[in-house]
mmCIF file of C-alpha atoms and ligand atoms in Angstrom:
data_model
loop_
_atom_site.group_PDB
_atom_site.id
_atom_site.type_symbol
_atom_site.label_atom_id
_atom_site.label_comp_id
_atom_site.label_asym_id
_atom_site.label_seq_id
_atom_site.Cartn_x
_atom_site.Cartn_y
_atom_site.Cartn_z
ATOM 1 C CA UNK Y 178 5.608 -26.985 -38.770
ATOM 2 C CA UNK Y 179 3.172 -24.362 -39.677
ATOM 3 C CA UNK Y 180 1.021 -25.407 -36.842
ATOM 4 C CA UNK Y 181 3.630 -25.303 -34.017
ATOM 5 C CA UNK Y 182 4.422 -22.091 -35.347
ATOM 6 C CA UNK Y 183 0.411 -20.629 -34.645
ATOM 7 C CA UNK Y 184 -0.183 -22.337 -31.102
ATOM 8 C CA UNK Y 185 3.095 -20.625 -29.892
ATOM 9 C CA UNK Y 186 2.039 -17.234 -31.414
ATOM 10 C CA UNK Y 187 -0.935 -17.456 -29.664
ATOM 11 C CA UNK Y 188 0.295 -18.412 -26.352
ATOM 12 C CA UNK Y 189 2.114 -15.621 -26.694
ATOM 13 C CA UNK Y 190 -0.441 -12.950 -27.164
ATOM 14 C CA UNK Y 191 -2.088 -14.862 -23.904
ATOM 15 C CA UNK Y 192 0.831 -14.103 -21.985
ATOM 16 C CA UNK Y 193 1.315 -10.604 -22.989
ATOM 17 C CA UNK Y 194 -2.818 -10.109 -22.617
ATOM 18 C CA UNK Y 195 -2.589 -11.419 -19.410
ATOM 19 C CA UNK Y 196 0.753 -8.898 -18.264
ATOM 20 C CA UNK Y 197 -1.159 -6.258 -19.745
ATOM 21 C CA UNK Y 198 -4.451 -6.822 -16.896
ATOM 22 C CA UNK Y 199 -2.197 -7.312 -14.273
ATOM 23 C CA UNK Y 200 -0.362 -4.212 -14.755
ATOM 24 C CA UNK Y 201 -3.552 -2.449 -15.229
ATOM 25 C CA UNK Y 202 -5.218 -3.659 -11.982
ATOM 26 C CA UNK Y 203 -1.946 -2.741 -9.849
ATOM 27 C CA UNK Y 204 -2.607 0.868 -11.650
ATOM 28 C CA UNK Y 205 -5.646 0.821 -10.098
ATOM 29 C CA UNK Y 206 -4.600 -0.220 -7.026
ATOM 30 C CA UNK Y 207 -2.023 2.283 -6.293
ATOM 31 C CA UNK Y 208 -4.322 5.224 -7.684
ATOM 32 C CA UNK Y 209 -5.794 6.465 -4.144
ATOM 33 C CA UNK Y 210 -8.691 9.284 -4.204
ATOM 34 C CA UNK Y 211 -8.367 12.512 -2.639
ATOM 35 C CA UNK Y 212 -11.127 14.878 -2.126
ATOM 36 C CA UNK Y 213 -10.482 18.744 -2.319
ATOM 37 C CA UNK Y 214 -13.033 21.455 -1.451
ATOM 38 C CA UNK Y 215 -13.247 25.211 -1.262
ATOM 39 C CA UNK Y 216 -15.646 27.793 -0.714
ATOM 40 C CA UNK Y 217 -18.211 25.359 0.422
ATOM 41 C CA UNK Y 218 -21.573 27.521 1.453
ATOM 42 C CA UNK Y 219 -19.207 30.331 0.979
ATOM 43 C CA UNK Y 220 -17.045 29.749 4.233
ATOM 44 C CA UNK Y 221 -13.557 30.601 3.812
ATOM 45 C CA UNK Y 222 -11.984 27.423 4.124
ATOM 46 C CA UNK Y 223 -10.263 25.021 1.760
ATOM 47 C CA UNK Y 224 -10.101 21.331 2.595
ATOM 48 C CA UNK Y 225 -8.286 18.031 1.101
ATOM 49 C CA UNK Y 226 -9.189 14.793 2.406
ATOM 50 C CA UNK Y 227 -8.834 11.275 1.841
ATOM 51 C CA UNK Y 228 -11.640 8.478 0.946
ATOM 52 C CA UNK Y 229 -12.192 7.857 4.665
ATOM 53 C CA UNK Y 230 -12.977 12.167 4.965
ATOM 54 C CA UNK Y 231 -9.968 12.743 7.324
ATOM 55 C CA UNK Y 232 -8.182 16.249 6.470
ATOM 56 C CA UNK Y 233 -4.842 14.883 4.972
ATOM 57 C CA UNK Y 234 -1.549 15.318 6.378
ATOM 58 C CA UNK Y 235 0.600 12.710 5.396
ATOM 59 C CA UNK Y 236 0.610 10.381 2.052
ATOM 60 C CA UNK Y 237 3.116 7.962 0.765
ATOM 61 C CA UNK Y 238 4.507 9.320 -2.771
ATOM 62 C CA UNK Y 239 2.776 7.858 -5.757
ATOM 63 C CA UNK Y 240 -0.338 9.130 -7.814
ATOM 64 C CA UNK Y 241 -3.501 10.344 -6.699
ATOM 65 C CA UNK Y 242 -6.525 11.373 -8.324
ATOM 66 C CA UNK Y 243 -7.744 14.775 -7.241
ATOM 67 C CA UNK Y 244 -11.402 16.057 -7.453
ATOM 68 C CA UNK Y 245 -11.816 19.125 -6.668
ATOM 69 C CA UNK Y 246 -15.115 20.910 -5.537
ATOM 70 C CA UNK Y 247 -14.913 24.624 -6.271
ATOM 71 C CA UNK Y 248 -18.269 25.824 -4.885
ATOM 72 C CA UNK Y 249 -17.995 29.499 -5.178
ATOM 73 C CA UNK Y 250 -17.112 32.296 -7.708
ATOM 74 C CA UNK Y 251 -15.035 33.987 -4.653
ATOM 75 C CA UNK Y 252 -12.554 31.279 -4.172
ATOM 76 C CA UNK Y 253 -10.071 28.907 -6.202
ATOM 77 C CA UNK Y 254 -8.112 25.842 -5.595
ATOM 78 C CA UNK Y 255 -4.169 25.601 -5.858
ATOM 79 C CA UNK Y 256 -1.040 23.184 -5.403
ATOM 80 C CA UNK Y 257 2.206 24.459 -4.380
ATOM 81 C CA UNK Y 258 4.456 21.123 -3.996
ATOM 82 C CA UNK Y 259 8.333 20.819 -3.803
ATOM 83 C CA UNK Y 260 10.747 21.771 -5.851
ATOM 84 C CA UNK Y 261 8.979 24.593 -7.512
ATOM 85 C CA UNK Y 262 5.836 22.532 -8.698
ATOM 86 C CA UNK Y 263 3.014 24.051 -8.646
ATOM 87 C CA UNK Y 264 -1.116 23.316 -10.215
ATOM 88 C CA UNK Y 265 -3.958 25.661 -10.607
ATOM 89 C CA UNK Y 266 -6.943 23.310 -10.287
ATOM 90 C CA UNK Y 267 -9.635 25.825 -10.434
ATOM 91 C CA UNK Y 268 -9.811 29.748 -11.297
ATOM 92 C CA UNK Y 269 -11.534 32.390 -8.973
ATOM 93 C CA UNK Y 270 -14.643 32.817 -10.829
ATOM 94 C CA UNK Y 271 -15.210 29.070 -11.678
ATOM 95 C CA UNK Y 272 -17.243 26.531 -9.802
ATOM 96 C CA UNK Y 273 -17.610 23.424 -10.404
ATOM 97 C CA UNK Y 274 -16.103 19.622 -10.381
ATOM 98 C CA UNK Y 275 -12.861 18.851 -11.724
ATOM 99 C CA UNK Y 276 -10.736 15.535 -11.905
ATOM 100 C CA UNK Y 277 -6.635 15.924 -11.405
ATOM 101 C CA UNK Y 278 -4.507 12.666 -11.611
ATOM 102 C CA UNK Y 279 -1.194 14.059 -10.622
ATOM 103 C CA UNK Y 280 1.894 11.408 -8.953
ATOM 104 C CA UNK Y 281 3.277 13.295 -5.683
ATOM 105 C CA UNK Y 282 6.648 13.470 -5.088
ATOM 106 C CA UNK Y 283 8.249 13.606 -1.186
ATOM 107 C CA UNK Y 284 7.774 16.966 -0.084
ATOM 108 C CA UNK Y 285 5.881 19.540 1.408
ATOM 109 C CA UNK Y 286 3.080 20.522 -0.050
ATOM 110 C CA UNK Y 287 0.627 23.416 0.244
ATOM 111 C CA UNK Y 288 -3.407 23.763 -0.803
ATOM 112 C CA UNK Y 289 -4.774 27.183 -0.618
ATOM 113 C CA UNK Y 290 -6.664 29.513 -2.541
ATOM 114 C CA UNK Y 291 -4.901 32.163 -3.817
ATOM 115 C CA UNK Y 292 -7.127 35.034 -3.446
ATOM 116 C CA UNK Y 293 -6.924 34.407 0.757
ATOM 117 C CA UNK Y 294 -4.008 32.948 0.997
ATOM 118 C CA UNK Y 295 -2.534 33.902 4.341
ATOM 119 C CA UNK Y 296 -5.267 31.953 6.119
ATOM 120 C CA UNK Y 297 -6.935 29.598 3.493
ATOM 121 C CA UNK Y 298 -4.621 26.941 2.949
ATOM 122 C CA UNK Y 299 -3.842 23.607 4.511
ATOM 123 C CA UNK Y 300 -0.287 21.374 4.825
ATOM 124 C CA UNK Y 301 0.582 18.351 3.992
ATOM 125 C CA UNK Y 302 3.729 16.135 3.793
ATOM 126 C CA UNK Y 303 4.696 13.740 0.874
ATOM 127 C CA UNK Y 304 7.155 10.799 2.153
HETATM 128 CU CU1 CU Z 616 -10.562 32.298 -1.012
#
């Protein structure tokens, strides 16, 4: 009796171990890199691209991780999605790497940097 009672206990914690991976691994999967950059040899431009380095225009919704190359003190890098949403990845003055994992909704989205604005910013579209 007692010993029926261990072997199912611990083909239980194999099944649940084993859910546990597999929901990890599709985590993985479905976690796609994007690449943002601004002030890159202090151009005035602001880019976001995908693993293959194609400017992005369109992306299925789910989450991405963002890293985001600030390379100069002159520029930033911001988010302006739908419904109000909105992320400040980097500040003017900073400059530097940072990581973002952020799940996009369908919508239109905007990158730009806020201190140029009007022509420093690119478009894309969430479906
Ligand atoms: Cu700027």
């Amino acid at each position: 009796m007692e010993r029926k009672t261990a072997v199912r206990a611990s083909v239980a914690v194999v099944v649940l171990a084993s859910a546990l991976a597999a929901s990890a691994a599709a985590q993985t999967r479905s976690t796609q890199k994007l690449v943002g950059a601004t002030g890159k040899n202090e151009a005035f431009k602001i880019t976001l691209t995908n693993a293959s380095g194609k400017l992005v225009k369109t992306l299925k919704a789910g989450t991405y991780t963002f890293v985001i190359h600030d390379y100069s003190a002159g520029h930033n890098y911001e988010l302006d999605g739908p419904h109000g949403k909105s992320w400040t990845f980097t500040t003017v003055p900073f400059i530097g790497v940072k990581k973002f994992t952020i799940t996009l909704k369908a919508g239109k989205y905007k990158a730009y940097c806020k201190v140029h604005e009007s022509f420093m910013f690119q478009h894309f579209t969430v479906t």
